[in-house]
mmCIF file of C-alpha atoms in Angstrom:
data_model
loop_
_atom_site.group_PDB
_atom_site.id
_atom_site.type_symbol
_atom_site.label_atom_id
_atom_site.label_comp_id
_atom_site.label_asym_id
_atom_site.label_seq_id
_atom_site.Cartn_x
_atom_site.Cartn_y
_atom_site.Cartn_z
ATOM 1 C CA MET A 1073 -33.040 -1.281 14.694
ATOM 2 C CA VAL A 1074 -30.435 0.334 12.455
ATOM 3 C CA HIS A 1075 -31.625 1.591 9.093
ATOM 4 C CA ARG A 1076 -29.051 1.965 6.338
ATOM 5 C CA THR A 1077 -29.525 4.191 3.344
ATOM 6 C CA SER A 1078 -28.904 2.247 0.159
ATOM 7 C CA PRO A 1079 -25.797 3.602 -1.563
ATOM 8 C CA ARG A 1080 -26.026 5.320 -4.894
ATOM 9 C CA THR A 1081 -25.353 2.742 -7.590
ATOM 10 C CA HIS A 1082 -24.896 4.881 -10.714
ATOM 11 C CA PHE A 1083 -24.308 8.441 -11.819
ATOM 12 C CA ARG A 1084 -24.200 10.225 -15.152
ATOM 13 C CA VAL A 1085 -21.372 12.077 -16.849
ATOM 14 C CA GLY A 1086 -22.990 13.815 -19.796
ATOM 15 C CA ASP A 1087 -24.889 11.109 -21.656
ATOM 16 C CA ILE A 1088 -22.900 8.265 -20.116
ATOM 17 C CA GLU A 1089 -24.151 6.305 -17.121
ATOM 18 C CA LEU A 1090 -21.368 4.975 -14.898
ATOM 19 C CA SER A 1091 -21.281 2.670 -11.903
ATOM 20 C CA HIS A 1092 -20.588 4.373 -8.590
ATOM 21 C CA PRO A 1093 -17.001 3.507 -7.524
ATOM 22 C CA TYR A 1094 -18.238 1.383 -4.599
ATOM 23 C CA ILE A 1095 -20.441 -0.614 -6.971
ATOM 24 C CA ALA A 1096 -17.583 -0.839 -9.456
ATOM 25 C CA LEU A 1097 -15.531 -2.491 -6.694
ATOM 26 C CA LEU A 1098 -18.197 -5.178 -6.403
ATOM 27 C CA GLU A 1099 -18.169 -5.663 -10.157
ATOM 28 C CA ILE A 1100 -14.400 -5.972 -10.534
ATOM 29 C CA ALA A 1101 -14.082 -8.157 -7.420
ATOM 30 C CA THR A 1102 -15.362 -11.041 -9.547
ATOM 31 C CA LEU A 1103 -12.473 -10.570 -11.985
ATOM 32 C CA LEU A 1104 -9.451 -9.717 -9.823
ATOM 33 C CA GLU A 1105 -7.219 -11.614 -7.438
ATOM 34 C CA HIS A 1106 -7.258 -10.760 -3.730
ATOM 35 C CA ASP A 1107 -4.278 -8.376 -3.712
ATOM 36 C CA GLU A 1108 -5.553 -6.534 -6.773
ATOM 37 C CA ILE A 1109 -8.867 -5.898 -4.994
ATOM 38 C CA VAL A 1110 -6.953 -4.611 -1.961
ATOM 39 C CA ILE A 1111 -5.056 -2.223 -4.234
ATOM 40 C CA ALA A 1112 -8.312 -0.994 -5.797
ATOM 41 C CA ILE A 1113 -9.785 -0.323 -2.344
ATOM 42 C CA ASP A 1114 -6.617 1.415 -1.145
ATOM 43 C CA SER A 1115 -6.719 3.697 -4.189
ATOM 44 C CA LEU A 1116 -10.231 4.873 -3.271
ATOM 45 C CA VAL A 1117 -9.211 5.750 0.301
ATOM 46 C CA SER A 1118 -5.741 7.048 -0.552
ATOM 47 C CA ARG A 1119 -4.067 10.139 0.882
ATOM 48 C CA ASP A 1120 -5.514 12.107 -2.046
ATOM 49 C CA PRO A 1121 -8.753 10.182 -2.657
ATOM 50 C CA PRO A 1122 -10.723 10.486 -5.912
ATOM 51 C CA LEU A 1123 -13.904 10.635 -3.794
ATOM 52 C CA ARG A 1124 -13.830 13.315 -1.120
ATOM 53 C CA ASP A 1125 -15.858 11.329 1.423
ATOM 54 C CA ALA A 1126 -14.560 7.848 0.593
ATOM 55 C CA SER A 1127 -13.923 5.574 3.569
ATOM 56 C CA LEU A 1128 -13.321 1.920 4.337
ATOM 57 C CA GLU A 1129 -16.478 1.917 6.446
ATOM 58 C CA LYS A 1130 -18.646 3.078 3.531
ATOM 59 C CA ILE A 1131 -17.143 0.438 1.260
ATOM 60 C CA ARG A 1132 -17.778 -2.170 3.968
ATOM 61 C CA GLU A 1133 -21.419 -1.048 4.258
ATOM 62 C CA THR A 1134 -21.825 -1.404 0.494
ATOM 63 C CA ALA A 1135 -20.440 -4.950 0.633
ATOM 64 C CA GLU A 1136 -22.910 -5.801 3.414
ATOM 65 C CA ILE A 1137 -25.930 -4.222 1.719
ATOM 66 C CA PHE A 1138 -25.183 -6.083 -1.512
ATOM 67 C CA GLY A 1139 -24.073 -9.203 0.346
ATOM 68 C CA ALA A 1140 -25.859 -11.577 -2.029
ATOM 69 C CA VAL A 1141 -24.194 -10.062 -5.091
ATOM 70 C CA TRP A 1142 -21.421 -12.090 -6.683
ATOM 71 C CA GLY A 1143 -18.196 -10.358 -5.643
ATOM 72 C CA ALA A 1144 -19.360 -9.140 -2.221
ATOM 73 C CA ARG A 1145 -17.534 -11.894 -0.346
ATOM 74 C CA ALA A 1146 -14.259 -11.248 -2.171
ATOM 75 C CA LEU A 1147 -14.655 -7.535 -1.446
ATOM 76 C CA ARG A 1148 -15.265 -8.179 2.263
ATOM 77 C CA ASP A 1149 -12.197 -10.427 2.415
ATOM 78 C CA ALA A 1150 -10.054 -7.767 0.742
ATOM 79 C CA LEU A 1151 -11.308 -5.071 3.113
ATOM 80 C CA GLY A 1152 -9.540 -6.908 5.922
ATOM 81 C CA ASP A 1153 -6.207 -6.158 4.227
ATOM 82 C CA ALA A 1154 -7.052 -2.671 2.927
ATOM 83 C CA ARG A 1155 -5.747 0.506 4.575
ATOM 84 C CA ALA A 1156 -6.384 4.205 4.099
ATOM 85 C CA ASN A 1157 -3.706 6.840 3.478
ATOM 86 C CA THR A 1158 -1.587 5.042 0.899
ATOM 87 C CA ASP A 1159 -0.336 6.656 -2.298
ATOM 88 C CA SER A 1160 0.323 3.922 -4.848
ATOM 89 C CA PRO A 1161 -0.135 0.247 -5.727
ATOM 90 C CA GLY A 1162 3.567 -0.237 -4.999
ATOM 91 C CA GLU A 1163 3.092 0.965 -1.430
ATOM 92 C CA THR A 1164 0.192 -1.431 -0.937
ATOM 93 C CA ARG A 1165 2.197 -4.375 -2.286
ATOM 94 C CA THR A 1166 5.122 -3.421 -0.038
ATOM 95 C CA ARG A 1167 2.905 -3.262 3.043
ATOM 96 C CA LEU A 1168 1.368 -6.650 2.295
ATOM 97 C CA LEU A 1169 4.832 -8.104 1.693
ATOM 98 C CA LEU A 1170 6.113 -6.856 5.064
ATOM 99 C CA GLN A 1171 3.109 -8.166 6.976
ATOM 100 C CA ARG A 1172 3.168 -11.575 5.291
ATOM 101 C CA ALA A 1173 6.895 -11.853 5.964
ATOM 102 C CA GLY A 1174 6.168 -11.335 9.666
ATOM 103 C CA PHE A 1175 7.237 -7.721 10.181
ATOM 104 C CA PRO A 1176 4.985 -5.334 12.139
ATOM 105 C CA GLU A 1177 2.492 -3.303 10.144
ATOM 106 C CA PRO A 1178 4.157 -0.013 9.180
ATOM 107 C CA VAL A 1179 2.707 3.482 9.433
ATOM 108 C CA LEU A 1180 1.700 4.775 6.006
ATOM 109 C CA ASN A 1181 2.951 8.132 4.737
ATOM 110 C CA HIS A 1182 4.471 9.146 8.048
ATOM 111 C CA PRO A 1183 5.192 12.923 8.155
ATOM 112 C CA VAL A 1184 8.739 14.049 8.984
ATOM 113 C CA ARG A 1185 10.083 17.605 8.963
ATOM 114 C CA ASP A 1186 12.983 18.013 6.523
ATOM 115 C CA PRO A 1187 15.787 19.758 8.462
ATOM 116 C CA ASP A 1188 17.166 21.437 5.325
ATOM 117 C CA THR A 1189 13.960 22.854 3.852
ATOM 118 C CA ASN A 1190 11.605 22.769 6.868
ATOM 119 C CA ARG A 1191 9.051 21.073 4.608
ATOM 120 C CA LEU A 1192 7.036 18.073 5.665
ATOM 121 C CA ARG A 1193 8.164 14.897 3.927
ATOM 122 C CA TYR A 1194 6.046 11.765 3.875
ATOM 123 C CA LEU A 1195 7.784 8.424 4.272
ATOM 124 C CA ASP A 1196 5.937 5.699 2.355
ATOM 125 C CA LEU A 1197 6.085 3.048 5.086
ATOM 126 C CA ALA A 1198 7.647 3.797 8.457
ATOM 127 C CA TYR A 1199 8.406 2.422 11.890
ATOM 128 C CA PRO A 1200 8.688 5.780 13.710
ATOM 129 C CA GLU A 1201 9.638 4.288 17.077
ATOM 130 C CA LEU A 1202 12.620 2.574 15.408
ATOM 131 C CA GLY A 1203 13.630 5.335 12.998
ATOM 132 C CA ILE A 1204 13.271 2.887 10.094
ATOM 133 C CA ALA A 1205 11.387 3.486 6.847
ATOM 134 C CA LEU A 1206 10.917 2.010 3.394
ATOM 135 C CA GLU A 1207 10.442 4.019 0.234
ATOM 136 C CA TYR A 1208 8.910 2.432 -2.844
ATOM 137 C CA ASP A 1209 10.808 3.615 -5.907
ATOM 138 C CA GLY A 1210 8.410 3.724 -8.845
ATOM 139 C CA ASP A 1211 9.649 4.071 -12.427
ATOM 140 C CA TYR A 1212 8.749 7.765 -12.518
ATOM 141 C CA HIS A 1213 11.486 8.476 -9.963
ATOM 142 C CA ARG A 1214 14.136 7.509 -12.518
ATOM 143 C CA LEU A 1215 12.938 9.614 -15.425
ATOM 144 C CA THR A 1216 15.345 12.531 -15.009
ATOM 145 C CA THR A 1217 18.698 13.269 -13.452
ATOM 146 C CA GLU A 1218 17.142 16.236 -11.664
ATOM 147 C CA GLN A 1219 14.551 14.015 -9.980
ATOM 148 C CA LYS A 1220 17.302 11.633 -8.887
ATOM 149 C CA ARG A 1221 19.246 14.540 -7.405
ATOM 150 C CA LYS A 1222 16.218 15.810 -5.498
ATOM 151 C CA ASP A 1223 15.370 12.345 -4.199
ATOM 152 C CA GLN A 1224 18.932 11.766 -3.012
ATOM 153 C CA GLY A 1225 18.979 15.159 -1.310
ATOM 154 C CA ARG A 1226 15.755 14.340 0.498
ATOM 155 C CA LEU A 1227 17.162 11.003 1.677
ATOM 156 C CA ASP A 1228 20.402 12.630 2.840
ATOM 157 C CA SER A 1229 18.440 15.178 4.873
ATOM 158 C CA LEU A 1230 16.398 12.477 6.593
ATOM 159 C CA HIS A 1231 19.469 10.309 7.192
ATOM 160 C CA SER A 1232 21.058 13.277 8.959
ATOM 161 C CA ILE A 1233 18.341 13.235 11.637
ATOM 162 C CA GLY A 1234 18.597 9.520 12.258
ATOM 163 C CA TRP A 1235 16.246 7.879 9.781
ATOM 164 C CA ASN A 1236 17.435 4.596 8.282
ATOM 165 C CA ILE A 1237 15.646 4.375 4.936
ATOM 166 C CA ARG A 1238 15.590 1.298 2.710
ATOM 167 C CA MET A 1239 14.666 1.612 -0.953
ATOM 168 C CA LEU A 1240 12.858 -1.037 -2.967
ATOM 169 C CA ASN A 1241 11.157 -1.393 -6.329
ATOM 170 C CA ALA A 1242 8.891 -3.754 -8.241
ATOM 171 C CA GLU A 1243 11.667 -6.313 -8.759
ATOM 172 C CA ASP A 1244 12.278 -6.443 -5.000
ATOM 173 C CA ILE A 1245 8.636 -7.316 -4.452
ATOM 174 C CA LYS A 1246 8.795 -10.123 -7.016
ATOM 175 C CA GLN A 1247 12.031 -11.439 -5.467
ATOM 176 C CA PRO A 1248 11.921 -10.100 -1.898
ATOM 177 C CA GLU A 1249 14.694 -12.040 -0.165
ATOM 178 C CA ARG A 1250 17.373 -9.334 -0.479
ATOM 179 C CA VAL A 1251 15.293 -6.429 0.791
ATOM 180 C CA LEU A 1252 13.746 -8.462 3.622
ATOM 181 C CA ASP A 1253 17.175 -9.675 4.742
ATOM 182 C CA ALA A 1254 18.401 -6.068 4.754
ATOM 183 C CA LEU A 1255 15.349 -4.885 6.683
ATOM 184 C CA ARG A 1256 15.819 -7.654 9.234
ATOM 185 C CA ARG A 1257 19.442 -6.591 9.806
ATOM 186 C CA THR A 1258 18.259 -3.011 10.249
ATOM 187 C CA PHE A 1259 15.759 -4.141 12.889
ATOM 188 C CA VAL A 1260 18.509 -6.112 14.658
ATOM 189 C CA SER A 1261 20.788 -3.040 14.639
ATOM 190 C CA VAL A 1262 18.278 -1.106 16.767
ATOM 191 C CA GLY A 1263 17.461 -4.024 19.044
ATOM 192 C CA ALA A 1264 14.001 -4.701 17.619
ATOM 193 C CA PRO A 1265 12.553 -8.232 17.405
ATOM 194 C CA THR A 1266 12.525 -9.762 13.943
ATOM 195 C CA PRO A 1267 10.719 -12.569 12.125
ATOM 196 C CA PRO A 1268 12.742 -15.647 11.103
ATOM 197 C CA THR A 1269 14.424 -15.574 7.706
ATOM 198 C CA SER A 1270 12.690 -18.869 6.919
ATOM 199 C CA ASN A 1271 9.560 -16.778 6.317
ATOM 200 C CA TRP A 1272 11.040 -15.557 3.033
ATOM 201 C CA SER A 1273 14.158 -17.532 2.165
ATOM 202 C CA GLY A 1274 14.225 -19.876 -0.810
ATOM 203 C CA SER A 1275 10.848 -21.105 -2.024
ATOM 204 C CA ALA A 1276 9.024 -19.145 0.708
ATOM 205 C CA GLY A 1277 10.311 -15.891 -0.781
ATOM 206 C CA LYS A 1278 9.260 -16.940 -4.264
ATOM 207 C CA ARG A 1279 5.744 -17.654 -2.987
ATOM 208 C CA LEU A 1280 5.586 -14.230 -1.336
ATOM 209 C CA GLY A 1281 6.706 -12.593 -4.563
ATOM 210 C CA ARG A 1282 4.189 -14.477 -6.691
ATOM 211 C CA SER A 1283 1.302 -13.539 -4.418
ATOM 212 C CA LEU A 1284 2.171 -9.848 -4.729
ATOM 213 C CA ARG A 1285 3.154 -9.715 -8.381
ATOM 214 C CA PRO A 1286 1.126 -7.211 -10.423
ATOM 215 C CA PRO A 1287 -0.713 -8.385 -13.535
ATOM 216 C CA LYS A 1288 1.209 -8.041 -16.807
ATOM 217 C CA SER A 1289 -0.880 -5.051 -17.820
ATOM 218 C CA ALA A 1290 -0.048 -3.110 -14.608
#
């Protein structure tokens, strides 16, 4: 017989009692759509997690222990699509978009040595065996000319050692046909199998975009 220790449900910050993050996931699972729950889980098990010992397995155990609680089923369903080691909601939405379009699941935050600086760079979503990667371009990347210059320099360095990197942003996720067509051509150029364009062309692409669209407040 396996005995599980019941997870901590609350903790105090000063005079304020707060739900433990795993319990908070159960609570918000009743309010959010599937992809939003996946994003919330991914954020807890990110590359720089807010909880030092957070893991998908511990979240799964919480969902099982509180299985009768409203929200547990939605949380368990979302855990099937959640992954550790991501960095942002945009990366999660991009990964889900690629998988639903029929592309293989990419490696998250794949480390590559920059030939110019010798620093490790982390590609958001990568297919290392193909030398193909996607970088999600959040709004913060466009704040300054200096940041643009640094980003372009980083891309040039990685291009010089054979990486083919595609950029995308929130609008590409809402209307994914262009970026998925480009990615498919990139796969073809290296002799890799590709999903059919019918997976995302026309109304199929609009459905993919709607399913991944962030709420207006995001």
